């Protein structure tokens, strides 16, 4: 069942208010490309979004430890 126009607008407003979109590009012909990342995330039982967030979080934590 399709959602109403009002519900769509409400969802859009909420997403703009609550989330920040950060895009990044990967080359299609690179060794580590979108398919490679997607396959790894899937093999770990994660979505692309959760994998990328975990990768960023772990890298920041590691970098902070190395600065001390």
MMTF fields as JSON, N, C-alpha, C and O atoms, coordinates in Angstrom:
{
  "mmtfVersion": "1.0.0",
  "mmtfProducer": "UNKNOWN",
  "numBonds": 271,
  "numAtoms": 272,
  "numGroups": 68,
  "numChains": 1,
  "numModels": 1,
  "chainsPerModel": [1],
  "groupsPerChain": [68],
  "chainIdList": ["A"],
  "bondAtomList": [4, 2, 8, 6, 12, 10, 16, 14, 20, 18, 24, 22, 28, 26, 32, 30, 36, 34, 40, 38, 44, 42, 48, 46, 52, 50, 56, 54, 60, 58, 64, 62, 68, 66, 72, 70, 76, 74, 80, 78, 84, 82, 88, 86, 92, 90, 96, 94, 100, 98, 104, 102, 108, 106, 112, 110, 116, 114, 120, 118, 124, 122, 128, 126, 132, 130, 136, 134, 140, 138, 144, 142, 148, 146, 152, 150, 156, 154, 160, 158, 164, 162, 168, 166, 172, 170, 176, 174, 180, 178, 184, 182, 188, 186, 192, 190, 196, 194, 200, 198, 204, 202, 208, 206, 212, 210, 216, 214, 220, 218, 224, 222, 228, 226, 232, 230, 236, 234, 240, 238, 244, 242, 248, 246, 252, 250, 256, 254, 260, 258, 264, 262, 268, 266],
  "bondOrderList": [1, 1, 1, 1, 1, 1, 1, 1, 1, 1, 1, 1, 1, 1, 1, 1, 1, 1, 1, 1, 1, 1, 1, 1, 1, 1, 1, 1, 1, 1, 1, 1, 1, 1, 1, 1, 1, 1, 1, 1, 1, 1, 1, 1, 1, 1, 1, 1, 1, 1, 1, 1, 1, 1, 1, 1, 1, 1, 1, 1, 1, 1, 1, 1, 1, 1, 1],
  "groupList": [{"groupName": "UNK", "atomNameList": ["N", "CA", "C", "O"], "elementList": ["N", "C", "C", "O"], "formalChargeList": [0, 0, 0, 0], "bondAtomList": [1, 0, 2, 1, 3, 2], "bondOrderList": [1, 1, 2], "singleLetterCode": "X", "chemCompType": "L-PEPTIDE LINKING"}],
  "groupTypeList": [0, 0, 0, 0, 0, 0, 0, 0, 0, 0, 0, 0, 0, 0, 0, 0, 0, 0, 0, 0, 0, 0, 0, 0, 0, 0, 0, 0, 0, 0, 0, 0, 0, 0, 0, 0, 0, 0, 0, 0, 0, 0, 0, 0, 0, 0, 0, 0, 0, 0, 0, 0, 0, 0, 0, 0, 0, 0, 0, 0, 0, 0, 0, 0, 0, 0, 0, 0],
  "groupIdList": [1, 2, 3, 4, 5, 6, 7, 8, 9, 10, 11, 12, 13, 14, 15, 16, 17, 18, 19, 20, 21, 22, 23, 24, 25, 26, 27, 28, 29, 30, 31, 32, 33, 34, 35, 36, 37, 38, 39, 40, 41, 42, 43, 44, 45, 46, 47, 48, 49, 50, 51, 52, 53, 54, 55, 56, 57, 58, 59, 60, 61, 62, 63, 64, 65, 66, 67, 68],
  "secStructList": [7, 7, 7, 7, 2, 2, 2, 2, 2, 2, 2, 2, 2, 2, 2, 2, 2, 2, 7, 7, 7, 7, 7, 7, 7, 7, 7, 6, 6, 1, 1, 1, 7, 2, 2, 2, 2, 2, 2, 2, 2, 2, 2, 6, 6, 7, 7, 2, 2, 2, 2, 2, 2, 2, 2, 2, 2, 2, 2, 2, 2, 2, 2, 2, 2, 2, 2, 7],
  "xCoordList": [0.848, 0.0, 0.893, 1.751, 0.707, 1.529, 1.235, 0.12, 2.282, 2.08, 1.484, 1.638, 0.808, 0.175, 1.234, 2.359, 0.868, 1.775, 2.174, 3.327, 1.229, 1.518, 2.537, 3.446, 2.397, 3.346, 4.715, 5.726, 4.77, 6.028, 6.734, 7.933, 5.982, 6.567, 7.042, 8.107, 6.267, 6.659, 7.949, 8.847, 8.036, 9.253, 10.457, 11.538, 10.273, 11.352, 11.827, 13.031, 10.9, 11.273, 12.054, 13.062, 11.598, 12.284, 13.702, 14.649, 13.856, 15.178, 16.132, 17.298, 15.65, 16.501, 16.897, 18.005, 15.998, 16.259, 17.184, 18.041, 17.028, 17.693, 18.989, 19.811, 19.188, 20.334, 21.125, 20.591, 22.407, 23.276, 23.748, 24.21, 23.638, 24.079, 25.522, 25.867, 26.344, 27.742, 28.009, 27.924, 28.324, 28.582, 30.084, 30.834, 30.512, 31.896, 31.93, 31.032, 32.96, 33.072, 34.167, 35.209, 33.914, 34.943, 34.993, 33.966, 36.183, 36.335, 35.829, 36.084, 35.118, 34.602, 35.726, 35.589, 36.839, 37.933, 39.019, 40.065, 38.788, 39.766, 39.633, 38.603, 40.704, 40.661, 39.559, 38.801, 39.48, 38.427, 37.364, 37.453, 36.355, 35.278, 33.97, 33.962, 32.895, 31.602, 31.177, 30.663, 31.382, 31.007, 31.826, 31.303, 33.112, 34.001, 33.558, 33.489, 33.259, 32.815, 31.473, 31.278, 30.556, 29.222, 29.307, 28.617, 30.157, 30.317, 30.909, 30.496, 31.874, 32.464, 31.433, 31.314, 30.696, 29.665, 28.667, 28.294, 28.24, 27.287, 27.879, 27.183, 29.156, 29.797, 29.901, 29.981, 29.9, 29.939, 28.538, 28.382, 27.527, 26.146, 25.69, 24.816, 26.283, 25.976, 25.439, 25.678, 24.721, 24.357, 25.567, 26.508, 25.536, 26.623, 26.74, 27.843, 25.614, 25.621, 26.243, 27.095, 25.824, 26.368, 27.847, 28.616, 28.258, 29.676, 30.505, 31.544, 30.059, 30.819, 30.89, 31.944, 29.78, 29.818, 30.791, 31.523, 30.806, 31.733, 33.173, 34.037, 33.439, 34.792, 35.281, 36.428, 34.423, 34.8, 35.046, 36.043, 34.144, 34.277, 35.573, 36.309, 35.857, 37.066, 38.324, 39.315, 38.302, 39.465, 39.713, 40.857, 38.657, 38.8, 39.356, 40.254, 38.833, 39.335, 40.802, 41.579, 41.197, 42.596, 43.473, 44.56, 43.022, 43.803, 43.967, 45.047, 42.933, 43.028, 44.026, 44.781, 44.046, 45.013, 46.436, 47.34, 46.652, 48.004, 48.505, 49.711, 47.597, 48.005, 48.42, 49.049, 48.066, 48.389, 49.807, 50.24],
  "yCoordList": [-1.182, 0.0, 1.244, 1.381, 2.14, 3.345, 4.28, 4.33, 5.025, 5.963, 7.259, 7.599, 7.96, 9.214, 10.292, 10.179, 11.314, 12.44, 13.113, 13.511, 13.242, 13.872, 13.055, 13.621, 11.735, 10.859, 10.957, 10.989, 11.005, 11.133, 12.436, 12.438, 13.543, 14.835, 14.819, 15.357, 14.209, 14.135, 13.32, 13.708, 12.198, 11.376, 12.158, 12.103, 12.875, 13.654, 14.733, 14.925, 15.434, 16.459, 15.847, 16.406, 14.703, 14.045, 13.645, 13.896, 13.03, 12.594, 13.774, 13.677, 14.877, 16.071, 16.634, 17.144, 16.543, 17.078, 16.166, 16.66, 14.854, 13.911, 13.32, 12.827, 13.359, 12.68, 13.606, 14.555, 13.309, 14.006, 12.986, 11.906, 13.313, 12.405, 12.746, 13.903, 11.718, 11.88, 10.882, 9.67, 11.392, 10.53, 10.418, 11.353, 9.284, 9.152, 8.299, 7.494, 8.483, 7.813, 6.757, 6.945, 5.647, 4.629, 4.326, 4.274, 4.135, 3.851, 2.451, 1.506, 2.329, 1.032, 0.073, -1.139, 0.606, -0.25, -0.447, -1.024, 0.025, -0.142, -1.526, -2.187, -1.95, -3.251, -3.265, -4.229, -2.198, -2.085, -1.15, 0.073, -1.766, -1.005, -1.261, -1.939, -0.737, -0.872, -2.316, -2.681, -3.14, -4.553, -5.263, -6.09, -4.933, -5.538, -5.159, -6.012, -3.884, -3.408, -4.032, -4.499, -4.038, -4.615, -6.092, -6.548, -6.842, -8.27, -8.492, -9.4, -7.659, -7.808, -7.517, -8.267, -6.438, -6.093, -7.24, -7.617, -7.788, -8.891, -10.124, -10.815, -10.399, -11.559, -11.391, -12.377, -10.156, -9.875, -9.761, -9.509, -9.944, -9.865, -8.435, -8.195, -7.493, -6.075, -5.454, -5.955, -4.37, -3.557, -2.707, -2.585, -2.13, -1.225, -0.077, 0.297, 0.472, 1.621, 1.259, 1.991, 0.139, -0.229, -0.586, -0.289, -1.215, -1.524, -0.246, -0.131, 0.7, 1.949, 2.702, 3.235, 2.753, 3.42, 2.732, 3.401, 1.394, 0.654, 0.919, 1.132, 0.91, 1.153, 2.546, 2.71, 3.527, 4.896, 4.984, 5.559, 4.417, 4.459, 3.792, 4.355, 2.593, 1.874, 2.618, 2.624, 3.236, 3.98, 5.211, 5.503, 5.93, 7.101, 6.691, 7.349, 5.614, 5.136, 4.767, 5.121, 4.067, 3.665, 4.892, 4.958, 5.868, 7.086, 7.864, 8.394, 7.943, 8.662, 7.998, 8.684, 6.674, 5.957, 6.206, 6.321, 6.292, 6.496, 7.92, 8.167, 8.849, 10.237, 10.456, 11.46, 9.519, 9.68, 9.328, 9.408],
  "zCoordList": [0.0, 0.0, 0.0, 0.872, -0.952, -1.015, 0.16, 0.681, 0.561, 1.667, 1.125, -0.048, 2.007, 1.591, 1.374, 1.86, 0.656, 0.399, 1.708, 1.875, 2.634, 3.93, 4.716, 5.324, 4.711, 5.411, 4.761, 5.462, 3.446, 2.722, 3.112, 3.392, 3.128, 3.499, 4.947, 5.252, 5.846, 7.254, 7.406, 8.154, 6.698, 6.752, 6.227, 6.813, 5.141, 4.556, 5.522, 5.693, 6.149, 7.137, 8.288, 8.72, 8.787, 9.9, 9.494, 10.239, 8.332, 7.896, 7.75, 8.131, 7.205, 7.064, 8.423, 8.588, 9.39, 10.726, 11.535, 12.268, 11.416, 12.304, 11.754, 12.526, 10.441, 9.854, 8.952, 8.379, 8.841, 7.9, 6.88, 7.248, 5.621, 4.567, 4.206, 3.967, 4.175, 3.794, 2.67, 2.869, 1.518, 0.361, 0.136, 0.416, -0.362, -0.791, -2.047, -2.293, -2.825, -4.116, -4.072, -3.444, -4.747, -4.95, -6.449, -7.124, -6.936, -8.369, -8.682, -7.936, -9.779, -10.203, -10.579, -10.41, -11.087, -11.527, -10.478, -10.777, -9.25, -8.18, -7.554, -7.68, -6.873, -6.198, -5.138, -5.031, -4.368, -3.358, -3.934, -3.819, -4.559, -5.186, -4.444, -3.416, -4.946, -4.284, -4.103, -3.046, -5.115, -5.005, -3.929, -3.183, -3.859, -2.863, -1.455, -0.57, -1.251, 0.062, 0.419, 1.541, -0.533, -0.307, 0.063, 0.975, -0.647, -0.371, 1.019, 1.741, 1.384, 2.719, 3.802, 4.771, 3.638, 4.625, 4.758, 5.869, 3.636, 3.659, 4.344, 5.088, 4.096, 4.721, 6.23, 6.963, 6.692, 8.128, 8.718, 9.913, 7.888, 8.353, 8.612, 9.445, 7.898, 8.096, 6.809, 5.71, 6.97, 5.821, 5.457, 6.24, 4.279, 3.882, 4.87, 5.27, 5.259, 6.157, 7.507, 8.011, 8.091, 9.399, 9.29, 10.204, 8.196, 8.018, 7.921, 8.572, 7.125, 6.963, 8.283, 8.631, 9.029, 10.332, 11.277, 12.007, 11.271, 12.128, 11.701, 12.551, 10.411, 9.917, 10.319, 10.734, 10.195, 10.567, 12.07, 12.504, 12.862, 14.323, 14.778, 15.588, 14.258, 14.651, 14.222, 14.953, 13.066, 12.591, 13.455, 13.805, 13.798, 14.662, 16.025, 16.549, 16.599, 17.898, 17.808, 18.695, 16.762, 16.576, 16.402, 16.976, 15.62, 15.403, 16.701, 16.966, 17.505, 18.785, 19.706, 20.396, 19.732, 20.578, 20.114, 20.942, 18.821, 18.305, 18.556, 18.517, 18.812, 19.083, 20.536, 20.868, 21.381, 22.818, 23.108, 24.257]
}
